[in-house]
Amino acid sequence: MINVSLIKKRLGLILFAGAVIFALVIACSTPQQLGTATDDAAAKVYVAPGSYDEFYGFFSGGFSGQVTVYGLPSGRLFRVIPVFSQNPENGYGYTEESKQLMMTSHGFIPWDDAHHPELSQSDGVPDGRWLFINANNTPRIARIDLSTFETDNIIEIPNSGGNHASPFITPNSEYVVASTRFSLPIPQKDVPIAEYKQHFKGTISFIKPDVDGHMELAFQIMVPGYDYDLSHSGKGPSYGWSFFTCYNTEQANTLLEVNASRNDKDFIAAVNWKLAEQAIAEGNYTTMNTEFYRNYIDHDSRIAHSERKSEVRVLDPQKVPGLVYYLPTPKSPHGVDVDPSGEYIVAGGKLATVIPVHSFSKMIKAIETKQFEGEVDGIPILKYEAVMAGEVQNPGLGPLHTEFDGKGYAYTSAFISSEIVKWKLGTWEVVDRVPCYYSIGHLMIPGGDSKKPWGKYVVAMNKITKDRYLPTGPELAHSAQLFDISGDKMKLLLDFPTLGEPHYAQGIPAEILMKNSVKIYPLEKNQHPYAVKSEKEARVERQGKAVHIYMTTIRTHFVPDNIEGVKVGDKVYFHTTNLEQDWDTPHGLAVQGANTSEILIMPGDTKTLIWEPKKPGVFPFYCTDFCSALHQEMQGYIRVSPANSNIQISYNGR
Amino acid sequence: MGRKTRILLLIASLMLIVSYFVPVWKVLLDAPQYPEGLGLQIWLHTITGDNPNDLNKINNLNHYIGMKVIEPDAIAELKLMPYLIGLMILGGLLIAWRGGRRWLYLWVALFVLLGIAGMTDFYLWEYDYGHNLDMENAIIKVPGMNYQPPLLGSKKLLNFTAFSFPAVGGWMIIGAVLLGTAGACLEWKAARQPEVVEK
Ligand SMILES: [Cu+2]
């Protein structure tokens, strides 16, 4: 790589002109020259072998349906956490223990579009207990246990379409929220689409993250049929409120890019969830029949269970005055971000020429003095001038989303002008801007949406990479760019490819999280009904056409490893318990002809693979995870006889 | 017997009591794949892992070389040791209270003998585990190789380096022997002094 400034220094005055021409040619022919990092960047992102990164970064996978875990500042990928998509790499979504997590009112759904990871918080600060993430397509919220990095809950959101403004959390993890990006007929019914304004409604949902280990839908608020886009909760003085952007207040039902961009202003909905709780407690709600699934991993057996639910409590803003207010906000706002103090509510008006900032204290005063300019379905619309704290002028084109550094500055991504704009809270002046390569969507500062940002880095999540990496055909990686924000000026440090399409990320200091990380599952606590705790208990049992193999793995063998008496037409369950109690000693299991994925079994855990043999013969199975020097010897055979054969079940136990 | 000697003996007995509650010896195994450490703690009455699952892990590793499974409940010495040390404590306290120079000499001599017997037994135990391998079922066979851990110090065993050294309880016992010996020396000297005022 050729650095312009270095060339200037090395060559003398005489060569100066030539060097400039040369540099211009290089700059024009290789556009990535524009995005080169600063001189000390390498040292700032270098994490020596065996050393740890300072932060965990959790990135959503977008259409991959998963979460990826990177170290920051190194940009090293540690893990992909499967959430809404089946993962043949470890059997998530294929095994009998995990399939039920993907149950919905539409049946089993092995994929979704996962947008916004959100860390659990205590007192407004990420605490490292859970990570939540939304499913956009078939509305759901998942909870990931950060001691195991496993998805342990998925709850479906009824009366919703496009769960986008989700799962933003309240400061003490009282609730995570959900809402309708696509309004729908509620309850669903067969109506002409053109009757949108008449039939379509939106909902805003509040979900309790942990009631006896499970997520629970607490209540829904019925709201006008707009598109609810993003959210953040209040904190400090604005504690008890949640804010939601909405666009398409035109209520268009076709060609939204034009028809939903007509209004000069759309809204931010301010929801008083403390008042909602009070209304629920007073019985001021209706119970609506609906259908949704609540799925969770049972803590003892580590098997996923599905519960079908049929009721939801619904609040009507007309009957609960003060529950919702609309704050007029320019031009189809996307992000709504509350600064660390809890006073400022920043909107990202995708098509606006300014960044509007609302003041919470002015909002409360405007409510008290009834500064309303209208009302929709019982929801008062506050006057823009009465709630506005200021506008950031010339903030870049297409401002989307803002995070904070905790030192009085805000960082807004601008999609169209492909840059991050740094501006000062209170004076609203732009103080710095850096280009992003290319087309930044969201950005993330560790803790940057909390009360206490760790304002050392900002990560840009870019939608387009084109020539930034070696070409890989038409389908290219998205990218993340890491900037140092410890000084006055943002400095590009690192550029790394990402998986899927990260829409948002969360960061947390490693020291908060890593100490809780589980190394093994204690065998004595394994309550799986098909677990075996020693090789002596390993066995095979026939129950009609079901054959249950209670199998064990330990370096470097299966017990049993020869099984006979299985017949064509049987359903064979390989219930496999990994007897290892050592750190980092998984075993895998794959069976020839299995119409499913392999399974990976962590130490002390039990996982089940189903195999349905279709023809007689002898078929091998083996360990898929290189577990020891004799891993290649970790294998076995299962014999399949014709359906009418009389061969009894036999096996070699211990 | 002098007041000093009695105090020394009292301390020695109390130190022996401590040795019931802490490991006496440690054998640690070091290999690149075990950054978290791996090892055994030998207590007066049992053997445990240095970390919760270490005994289990070590037994699993040992199956590669055909080594016997370490089963603390099957080791007779571990049943005997608490009583032997108990006798020493009882004797120590009794002598500290009632005096008796010759009893003290006997106590020290017995203790030293017990120590030698203990270390010899430990060596033989290690020898047995390290040499009497199930060659029929051993997976890794290195001609001429034995896996006897060191009695004291370190030794390379395939990919592991084994370290063997006294733990807190062991130091307590060593300390008790030394204090007892010091007491005996004081008494020896006092006995050879011609008729000084003795209480
Ligand atoms: Cu294996």
Short mmCIF file of C-alpha atoms in Angstrom, two decimals, chain A residues 170-611:
data_model
loop_
_atom_site.label_atom_id
_atom_site.label_comp_id
_atom_site.label_asym_id
_atom_site.label_seq_id
_atom_site.Cartn_x
_atom_site.Cartn_y
_atom_site.Cartn_z
CA THR A 170 -35.81 -1.01 29.54
CA PRO A 171 -33.06 0.02 32.00
CA ASN A 172 -33.57 -2.79 34.51
CA SER A 173 -34.52 -5.40 31.92
CA GLU A 174 -38.18 -5.05 32.96
CA TYR A 175 -39.28 -5.42 29.33
CA VAL A 176 -38.06 -5.91 25.81
CA VAL A 177 -40.33 -4.37 23.19
CA ALA A 178 -41.76 -5.39 19.85
CA SER A 179 -43.92 -3.63 17.28
CA THR A 180 -45.44 -3.83 13.83
CA ARG A 181 -43.34 -2.55 10.98
CA PHE A 182 -46.16 -3.83 8.77
CA SER A 183 -49.58 -3.03 10.11
CA LEU A 184 -52.15 -5.76 9.61
CA PRO A 185 -55.83 -6.46 9.97
CA ILE A 186 -56.05 -7.19 13.71
CA PRO A 187 -57.33 -9.78 14.29
CA GLN A 188 -56.27 -11.22 10.94
CA LYS A 189 -59.06 -11.41 8.38
CA ASP A 190 -59.64 -11.64 4.65
CA VAL A 191 -60.10 -8.01 3.47
CA PRO A 192 -59.25 -6.03 0.33
CA ILE A 193 -55.77 -4.49 0.67
CA ALA A 194 -57.14 -1.18 -0.60
CA GLU A 195 -59.16 -0.94 2.61
CA TYR A 196 -55.92 -0.48 4.54
CA LYS A 197 -56.99 2.65 6.40
CA GLN A 198 -60.19 1.02 7.54
CA HIS A 199 -58.87 -2.33 8.75
CA PHE A 200 -55.13 -2.15 9.37
CA LYS A 201 -53.72 -1.57 12.83
CA GLY A 202 -50.37 -1.57 14.54
CA THR A 203 -49.38 -3.01 17.90
CA ILE A 204 -46.65 -2.23 20.38
CA SER A 205 -45.78 -5.19 22.63
CA PHE A 206 -44.01 -5.39 25.97
CA ILE A 207 -42.40 -8.72 26.81
CA LYS A 208 -41.02 -9.71 30.20
CA PRO A 209 -37.58 -11.26 29.64
CA ASP A 210 -37.66 -13.67 32.55
CA VAL A 211 -40.66 -15.02 34.41
CA ASP A 212 -39.48 -18.27 36.09
CA GLY A 213 -36.86 -18.67 33.36
CA HIS A 214 -39.24 -17.98 30.45
CA MET A 215 -40.12 -14.98 28.35
CA GLU A 216 -43.69 -13.81 28.68
CA LEU A 217 -45.83 -11.44 26.62
CA ALA A 218 -47.05 -8.94 29.22
CA PHE A 219 -49.36 -6.74 27.11
CA GLN A 220 -49.92 -5.09 23.73
CA ILE A 221 -51.00 -1.55 22.90
CA MET A 222 -53.24 -1.09 19.87
CA VAL A 223 -52.00 1.85 17.78
CA PRO A 224 -52.88 3.44 14.41
CA GLY A 225 -51.87 1.52 11.29
CA TYR A 226 -48.49 3.11 10.55
CA ASP A 227 -45.10 1.45 10.10
CA TYR A 228 -43.34 1.33 13.48
CA ASP A 229 -39.64 1.23 12.78
CA LEU A 230 -37.19 1.45 15.65
CA SER A 231 -37.24 2.07 19.37
CA HIS A 232 -35.28 2.90 22.48
CA SER A 233 -36.28 3.20 26.09
CA GLY A 234 -35.97 6.21 28.31
CA LYS A 235 -33.55 6.29 31.22
CA GLY A 236 -32.77 8.62 34.10
CA PRO A 237 -35.49 11.32 33.97
CA SER A 238 -37.23 9.57 31.05
CA TYR A 239 -37.28 6.21 32.84
CA GLY A 240 -40.71 4.63 32.43
CA TRP A 241 -41.10 5.74 28.81
CA SER A 242 -40.28 4.00 25.52
CA PHE A 243 -39.98 5.73 22.16
CA PHE A 244 -40.88 4.33 18.73
CA THR A 245 -40.35 5.92 15.34
CA CYS A 246 -43.11 5.55 12.79
CA TYR A 247 -43.32 6.33 9.11
CA ASN A 248 -46.04 5.86 6.52
CA THR A 249 -48.36 8.07 8.52
CA GLU A 250 -49.84 8.54 5.04
CA GLN A 251 -51.17 4.97 5.49
CA ALA A 252 -50.23 4.03 1.97
CA ASN A 253 -50.62 0.40 0.99
CA THR A 254 -48.80 0.42 -2.34
CA LEU A 255 -45.59 1.92 -3.74
CA LEU A 256 -44.55 3.14 -0.31
CA GLU A 257 -41.26 4.62 -1.54
CA VAL A 258 -43.33 7.42 -3.05
CA ASN A 259 -46.63 7.28 -1.21
CA ALA A 260 -45.15 7.01 2.27
CA SER A 261 -42.73 9.88 1.69
CA ARG A 262 -45.29 12.61 1.11
CA ASN A 263 -45.79 13.91 4.63
CA ASP A 264 -43.41 16.54 5.86
CA LYS A 265 -43.36 14.97 9.26
CA ASP A 266 -44.05 11.53 10.66
CA PHE A 267 -43.97 10.65 14.35
CA ILE A 268 -42.10 9.36 17.30
CA ALA A 269 -44.55 7.57 19.59
CA ALA A 270 -43.79 8.13 23.29
CA VAL A 271 -45.23 5.28 25.34
CA ASN A 272 -45.62 5.55 29.10
CA TRP A 273 -45.08 1.91 30.07
CA LYS A 274 -45.33 2.64 33.79
CA LEU A 275 -48.87 3.88 33.12
CA ALA A 276 -49.50 0.77 31.02
CA GLU A 277 -48.52 -1.39 34.00
CA GLN A 278 -50.93 0.56 36.14
CA ALA A 279 -53.77 0.09 33.63
CA ILE A 280 -53.07 -3.65 33.55
CA ALA A 281 -53.08 -3.79 37.35
CA GLU A 282 -56.40 -1.92 37.43
CA GLY A 283 -57.92 -4.30 34.89
CA ASN A 284 -58.32 -1.53 32.32
CA TYR A 285 -57.61 -3.84 29.35
CA THR A 286 -59.35 -6.34 27.12
CA THR A 287 -58.32 -9.94 26.63
CA MET A 288 -58.03 -10.83 22.99
CA ASN A 289 -58.02 -14.33 21.53
CA THR A 290 -55.02 -15.01 19.35
CA GLU A 291 -52.40 -17.66 18.76
CA PHE A 292 -48.68 -17.62 19.46
CA TYR A 293 -45.94 -19.91 20.69
CA ARG A 294 -43.61 -19.58 23.60
CA ASN A 295 -40.61 -21.90 23.35
CA TYR A 296 -37.89 -22.43 25.90
CA ILE A 297 -35.10 -24.77 26.86
CA ASP A 298 -35.93 -26.56 30.09
CA HIS A 299 -33.09 -25.80 32.46
CA ASP A 300 -32.64 -29.34 33.84
CA SER A 301 -33.21 -31.57 30.82
CA ARG A 302 -31.86 -28.97 28.36
CA ILE A 303 -34.69 -29.94 25.99
CA ALA A 304 -36.77 -27.30 24.20
CA HIS A 305 -40.48 -27.19 24.96
CA SER A 306 -43.23 -25.39 23.08
CA GLU A 307 -46.31 -23.89 24.65
CA ARG A 308 -49.20 -22.68 22.52
CA LYS A 309 -50.79 -19.56 23.98
CA SER A 310 -54.19 -18.23 23.00
CA GLU A 311 -54.71 -14.95 24.81
CA VAL A 312 -53.12 -11.53 25.04
CA ARG A 313 -53.98 -8.48 27.14
CA VAL A 314 -54.56 -5.45 24.95
CA LEU A 315 -54.55 -1.78 25.97
CA ASP A 316 -56.46 0.84 23.99
CA PRO A 317 -54.92 4.37 24.15
CA GLN A 318 -58.46 5.84 23.91
CA LYS A 319 -59.30 4.19 27.23
CA VAL A 320 -55.99 4.93 28.93
CA PRO A 321 -55.40 8.68 28.49
CA GLY A 322 -51.72 9.61 28.62
CA LEU A 323 -50.53 6.19 27.48
CA VAL A 324 -49.20 7.33 24.09
CA TYR A 325 -48.23 10.71 22.60
CA TYR A 326 -46.99 11.47 19.11
CA LEU A 327 -43.97 13.75 18.62
CA PRO A 328 -43.89 15.13 15.05
CA THR A 329 -40.56 14.22 13.47
CA PRO A 330 -39.33 15.10 9.98
CA LYS A 331 -39.40 12.72 7.10
CA SER A 332 -39.76 8.98 7.74
CA PRO A 333 -37.55 8.65 10.82
CA HIS A 334 -35.58 5.43 11.32
CA GLY A 335 -33.53 5.35 14.53
CA VAL A 336 -34.73 6.88 17.79
CA ASP A 337 -31.92 7.12 20.31
CA VAL A 338 -31.93 8.40 23.86
CA ASP A 339 -28.71 10.03 25.07
CA PRO A 340 -26.98 8.73 28.25
CA SER A 341 -28.54 11.47 30.40
CA GLY A 342 -32.05 10.43 29.31
CA GLU A 343 -33.01 14.01 28.35
CA TYR A 344 -32.49 14.01 24.57
CA ILE A 345 -34.37 11.88 22.08
CA VAL A 346 -32.56 11.86 18.74
CA ALA A 347 -34.35 10.87 15.55
CA GLY A 348 -32.78 9.74 12.30
CA GLY A 349 -35.03 11.14 9.59
CA LYS A 350 -33.94 9.10 6.58
CA LEU A 351 -34.97 11.83 4.14
CA ALA A 352 -34.54 14.82 6.43
CA THR A 353 -31.97 17.57 5.98
CA VAL A 354 -31.49 17.96 9.74
CA ILE A 355 -31.25 15.65 12.75
CA PRO A 356 -34.14 16.59 15.00
CA VAL A 357 -33.56 16.24 18.73
CA HIS A 358 -36.50 16.23 21.14
CA SER A 359 -36.27 17.21 24.78
CA PHE A 360 -37.89 14.94 27.33
CA SER A 361 -38.42 17.73 29.86
CA LYS A 362 -40.03 19.90 27.15
CA MET A 363 -42.23 16.96 26.20
CA ILE A 364 -43.49 16.61 29.77
CA LYS A 365 -44.13 20.36 29.96
CA ALA A 366 -45.95 20.29 26.61
CA ILE A 367 -48.14 17.45 27.86
CA GLU A 368 -48.92 19.36 31.07
CA THR A 369 -49.80 22.54 29.16
CA LYS A 370 -51.65 20.62 26.45
CA GLN A 371 -49.56 21.89 23.53
CA PHE A 372 -51.41 19.65 21.09
CA GLU A 373 -51.81 20.19 17.38
CA GLY A 374 -54.22 17.32 16.85
CA GLU A 375 -55.14 13.79 17.79
CA VAL A 376 -55.22 10.36 16.10
CA ASP A 377 -57.39 7.59 17.58
CA GLY A 378 -57.14 9.13 21.05
CA ILE A 379 -53.39 9.79 20.79
CA PRO A 380 -52.53 13.51 21.17
CA ILE A 381 -50.02 14.94 18.68
CA LEU A 382 -47.68 17.38 20.43
CA LYS A 383 -46.49 20.57 18.73
CA TYR A 384 -43.06 20.12 17.12
CA GLU A 385 -41.75 23.45 18.45
CA ALA A 386 -42.95 22.59 21.95
CA VAL A 387 -40.90 19.39 22.19
CA MET A 388 -37.89 20.14 20.01
CA ALA A 389 -34.57 20.77 21.77
CA GLY A 390 -32.60 21.52 18.63
CA GLU A 391 -31.71 20.46 15.13
CA VAL A 392 -28.30 19.38 13.89
CA GLN A 393 -27.73 21.24 10.66
CA ASN A 394 -25.94 19.69 7.69
CA PRO A 395 -25.72 16.23 9.27
CA GLY A 396 -25.04 14.28 6.09
CA LEU A 397 -27.56 12.69 3.79
CA GLY A 398 -29.84 9.95 5.05
CA PRO A 399 -29.14 10.05 8.80
CA LEU A 400 -30.20 6.69 10.24
CA HIS A 401 -28.99 5.95 13.70
CA THR A 402 -27.13 7.63 16.55
CA GLU A 403 -25.01 6.33 19.42
CA PHE A 404 -23.25 8.22 22.20
CA ASP A 405 -19.74 8.23 23.68
CA GLY A 406 -20.67 9.35 27.20
CA LYS A 407 -18.47 12.44 26.79
CA GLY A 408 -21.14 14.72 25.40
CA TYR A 409 -20.94 13.69 21.75
CA ALA A 410 -23.25 11.83 19.44
CA TYR A 411 -22.30 9.82 16.35
CA THR A 412 -24.84 9.54 13.58
CA SER A 413 -24.61 7.23 10.57
CA ALA A 414 -25.56 8.78 7.25
CA PHE A 415 -26.42 6.14 4.69
CA ILE A 416 -26.62 8.18 1.51
CA SER A 417 -23.50 10.27 2.06
CA SER A 418 -21.78 7.17 3.50
CA GLU A 419 -20.24 8.75 6.57
CA ILE A 420 -20.27 9.05 10.33
CA VAL A 421 -21.05 12.50 11.63
CA LYS A 422 -19.92 13.47 15.12
CA TRP A 423 -21.81 16.28 16.79
CA LYS A 424 -22.10 17.87 20.19
CA LEU A 425 -25.15 17.44 22.40
CA GLY A 426 -26.59 20.78 23.47
CA THR A 427 -24.90 22.96 20.84
CA TRP A 428 -25.95 20.67 17.97
CA GLU A 429 -22.81 21.55 16.00
CA VAL A 430 -21.06 19.04 13.78
CA VAL A 431 -17.46 18.66 14.97
CA ASP A 432 -16.10 15.84 12.79
CA ARG A 433 -17.06 13.50 9.96
CA VAL A 434 -15.41 10.44 8.42
CA PRO A 435 -16.30 8.54 5.26
CA CYS A 436 -17.39 4.88 5.41
CA TYR A 437 -16.78 2.27 2.74
CA TYR A 438 -19.58 2.03 1.66
CA SER A 439 -23.10 3.03 2.71
CA ILE A 440 -23.16 2.70 6.46
CA GLY A 441 -26.38 1.43 8.04
CA HIS A 442 -26.18 1.24 11.80
CA LEU A 443 -23.21 1.97 14.00
CA MET A 444 -22.23 0.82 17.46
CA ILE A 445 -20.25 2.15 20.40
CA PRO A 446 -19.90 -0.42 23.22
CA GLY A 447 -22.65 0.57 25.67
CA GLY A 448 -23.48 3.41 23.26
CA ASP A 449 -27.23 3.13 23.76
CA SER A 450 -26.94 2.77 27.55
CA LYS A 451 -26.45 5.07 30.50
CA LYS A 452 -22.70 4.40 30.53
CA PRO A 453 -21.05 4.15 27.11
CA TRP A 454 -17.48 2.82 26.93
CA GLY A 455 -16.66 5.48 24.35
CA LYS A 456 -13.42 4.19 22.91
CA TYR A 457 -14.47 2.80 19.52
CA VAL A 458 -17.30 3.18 17.07
CA VAL A 459 -18.04 0.38 14.62
CA ALA A 460 -19.71 1.16 11.30
CA MET A 461 -21.78 -1.59 9.68
CA ASN A 462 -21.58 -1.10 5.95
CA LYS A 463 -23.99 -2.47 3.40
CA ILE A 464 -21.76 -2.38 0.34
CA THR A 465 -18.15 -3.54 -0.04
CA LYS A 466 -17.52 -3.76 -3.83
CA ASP A 467 -13.73 -3.41 -4.20
CA ARG A 468 -12.78 -3.42 -0.50
CA TYR A 469 -11.77 -7.10 -0.41
CA LEU A 470 -10.59 -9.76 -2.83
CA PRO A 471 -13.47 -10.43 -5.22
CA THR A 472 -15.68 -13.46 -4.51
CA GLY A 473 -18.05 -13.41 -7.47
CA PRO A 474 -21.31 -11.48 -7.47
CA GLU A 475 -22.14 -12.19 -3.82
CA LEU A 476 -19.96 -10.15 -1.49
CA ALA A 477 -19.49 -9.80 2.25
CA HIS A 478 -20.82 -6.84 4.16
CA SER A 479 -18.24 -5.09 6.27
CA ALA A 480 -17.55 -3.48 9.58
CA GLN A 481 -15.17 -0.59 10.11
CA LEU A 482 -13.64 0.22 13.44
CA PHE A 483 -12.82 3.83 14.34
CA ASP A 484 -10.87 5.13 17.30
CA ILE A 485 -12.99 7.83 18.97
CA SER A 486 -10.79 8.44 22.02
CA GLY A 487 -9.50 11.72 20.54
CA ASP A 488 -11.15 14.76 18.95
CA LYS A 489 -11.04 13.26 15.48
CA MET A 490 -12.33 9.85 14.50
CA LYS A 491 -9.59 7.63 13.11
CA LEU A 492 -10.14 4.58 10.93
CA LEU A 493 -8.32 1.59 12.45
CA LEU A 494 -9.66 -1.57 10.88
CA ASP A 495 -11.95 -2.95 8.25
CA PHE A 496 -13.25 -6.53 8.51
CA PRO A 497 -15.82 -8.62 6.64
CA THR A 498 -18.97 -9.74 8.47
CA LEU A 499 -21.41 -12.64 8.08
CA GLY A 500 -24.93 -12.16 6.77
CA GLU A 501 -26.04 -8.55 7.04
CA PRO A 502 -25.37 -6.99 10.43
CA HIS A 503 -28.11 -4.44 11.07
CA TYR A 504 -26.97 -3.55 14.52
CA ALA A 505 -24.50 -4.68 17.15
CA GLN A 506 -23.87 -4.46 20.87
CA GLY A 507 -20.54 -4.28 22.64
CA ILE A 508 -19.54 -5.02 26.20
CA PRO A 509 -16.18 -5.14 28.03
CA ALA A 510 -14.86 -8.69 28.03
CA GLU A 511 -14.19 -8.57 31.76
CA ILE A 512 -17.92 -8.27 32.51
CA LEU A 513 -18.87 -11.26 30.46
CA MET A 514 -16.01 -13.75 30.31
CA LYS A 515 -16.01 -14.63 33.99
CA ASN A 516 -19.51 -16.14 33.65
CA SER A 517 -18.64 -18.38 30.73
CA VAL A 518 -19.47 -22.03 31.36
CA LYS A 519 -16.80 -24.63 30.51
CA ILE A 520 -18.76 -27.89 30.76
CA TYR A 521 -22.20 -29.18 31.72
CA PRO A 522 -21.82 -31.13 34.98
CA LEU A 523 -22.80 -34.72 34.22
CA GLU A 524 -24.42 -35.19 37.61
CA LYS A 525 -26.85 -32.36 36.83
CA ASN A 526 -27.87 -33.77 33.45
CA GLN A 527 -31.64 -34.48 33.73
CA HIS A 528 -32.19 -35.50 30.12
CA PRO A 529 -34.58 -38.49 30.20
CA TYR A 530 -32.34 -40.43 27.78
CA ALA A 531 -29.03 -39.50 29.37
CA VAL A 532 -26.69 -42.20 30.64
CA LYS A 533 -24.09 -41.29 33.23
CA SER A 534 -21.65 -44.15 32.66
CA GLU A 535 -20.72 -46.64 29.97
CA LYS A 536 -22.29 -49.43 32.07
CA GLU A 537 -25.73 -47.88 31.50
CA ALA A 538 -25.31 -47.62 27.73
CA ARG A 539 -27.92 -49.80 25.98
CA VAL A 540 -30.38 -50.22 23.13
CA GLU A 541 -34.12 -50.65 23.63
CA ARG A 542 -36.85 -51.36 21.13
CA GLN A 543 -40.33 -49.89 21.64
CA GLY A 544 -42.44 -50.97 18.67
CA LYS A 545 -40.88 -49.35 15.65
CA ALA A 546 -38.79 -46.94 17.72
CA VAL A 547 -35.27 -47.98 18.64
CA HIS A 548 -33.68 -45.93 21.42
CA ILE A 549 -29.90 -46.07 21.61
CA TYR A 550 -28.59 -44.77 24.94
CA MET A 551 -25.11 -44.05 23.68
CA THR A 552 -22.02 -42.62 25.38
CA THR A 553 -18.96 -40.88 23.98
CA ILE A 554 -15.60 -40.45 25.61
CA ARG A 555 -12.14 -40.27 24.10
CA THR A 556 -12.04 -42.24 21.93
CA HIS A 557 -15.01 -44.54 21.53
CA PHE A 558 -18.76 -44.93 21.45
CA VAL A 559 -20.59 -47.38 23.68
CA PRO A 560 -22.18 -49.33 22.09
CA ASP A 561 -20.32 -49.28 18.79
CA ASN A 562 -21.93 -52.35 17.20
CA ILE A 563 -25.71 -52.43 17.03
CA GLU A 564 -27.83 -55.11 15.35
CA GLY A 565 -31.53 -55.91 15.14
CA VAL A 566 -32.62 -52.62 13.57
CA LYS A 567 -35.07 -53.06 10.70
CA VAL A 568 -36.09 -51.07 7.65
CA GLY A 569 -38.97 -48.81 8.70
CA ASP A 570 -37.66 -48.28 12.22
CA LYS A 571 -37.08 -44.85 13.69
CA VAL A 572 -33.71 -44.96 15.41
CA TYR A 573 -32.92 -42.42 18.13
CA PHE A 574 -29.24 -41.92 18.85
CA HIS A 575 -29.47 -40.35 22.33
CA THR A 576 -25.82 -39.49 22.79
CA THR A 577 -24.32 -38.38 26.10
CA ASN A 578 -20.81 -36.97 26.12
CA LEU A 579 -19.25 -38.34 29.32
CA GLU A 580 -16.28 -35.97 29.10
CA GLN A 581 -15.98 -33.43 31.90
CA ASP A 582 -12.94 -31.73 30.46
CA TRP A 583 -12.95 -28.23 28.94
CA ASP A 584 -13.21 -28.08 25.15
CA THR A 585 -13.87 -31.76 24.48
CA PRO A 586 -16.97 -32.01 22.33
CA HIS A 587 -17.71 -35.16 20.34
CA GLY A 588 -19.81 -35.30 17.20
CA LEU A 589 -22.02 -37.95 15.66
CA ALA A 590 -22.90 -38.53 12.03
CA VAL A 591 -24.67 -41.58 10.58
CA GLN A 592 -24.56 -42.48 6.91
CA GLY A 593 -27.83 -41.66 5.18
CA ALA A 594 -29.29 -39.60 8.03
CA ASN A 595 -31.72 -37.05 6.55
CA THR A 596 -30.61 -34.48 9.07
CA SER A 597 -27.41 -32.80 10.22
CA GLU A 598 -24.70 -34.14 12.43
CA ILE A 599 -24.87 -33.38 16.13
CA LEU A 600 -22.17 -31.88 18.30
CA ILE A 601 -22.37 -32.82 21.97
CA MET A 602 -20.68 -30.66 24.58
CA PRO A 603 -19.11 -32.26 27.68
CA GLY A 604 -21.83 -33.56 30.01
CA ASP A 605 -24.64 -32.89 27.54
CA THR A 606 -27.07 -35.22 25.73
CA LYS A 607 -28.24 -34.70 22.16
CA THR A 608 -30.47 -36.83 19.95
CA LEU A 609 -30.08 -37.62 16.26
CA ILE A 610 -32.91 -39.41 14.45
CA TRP A 611 -32.06 -41.92 11.72
#
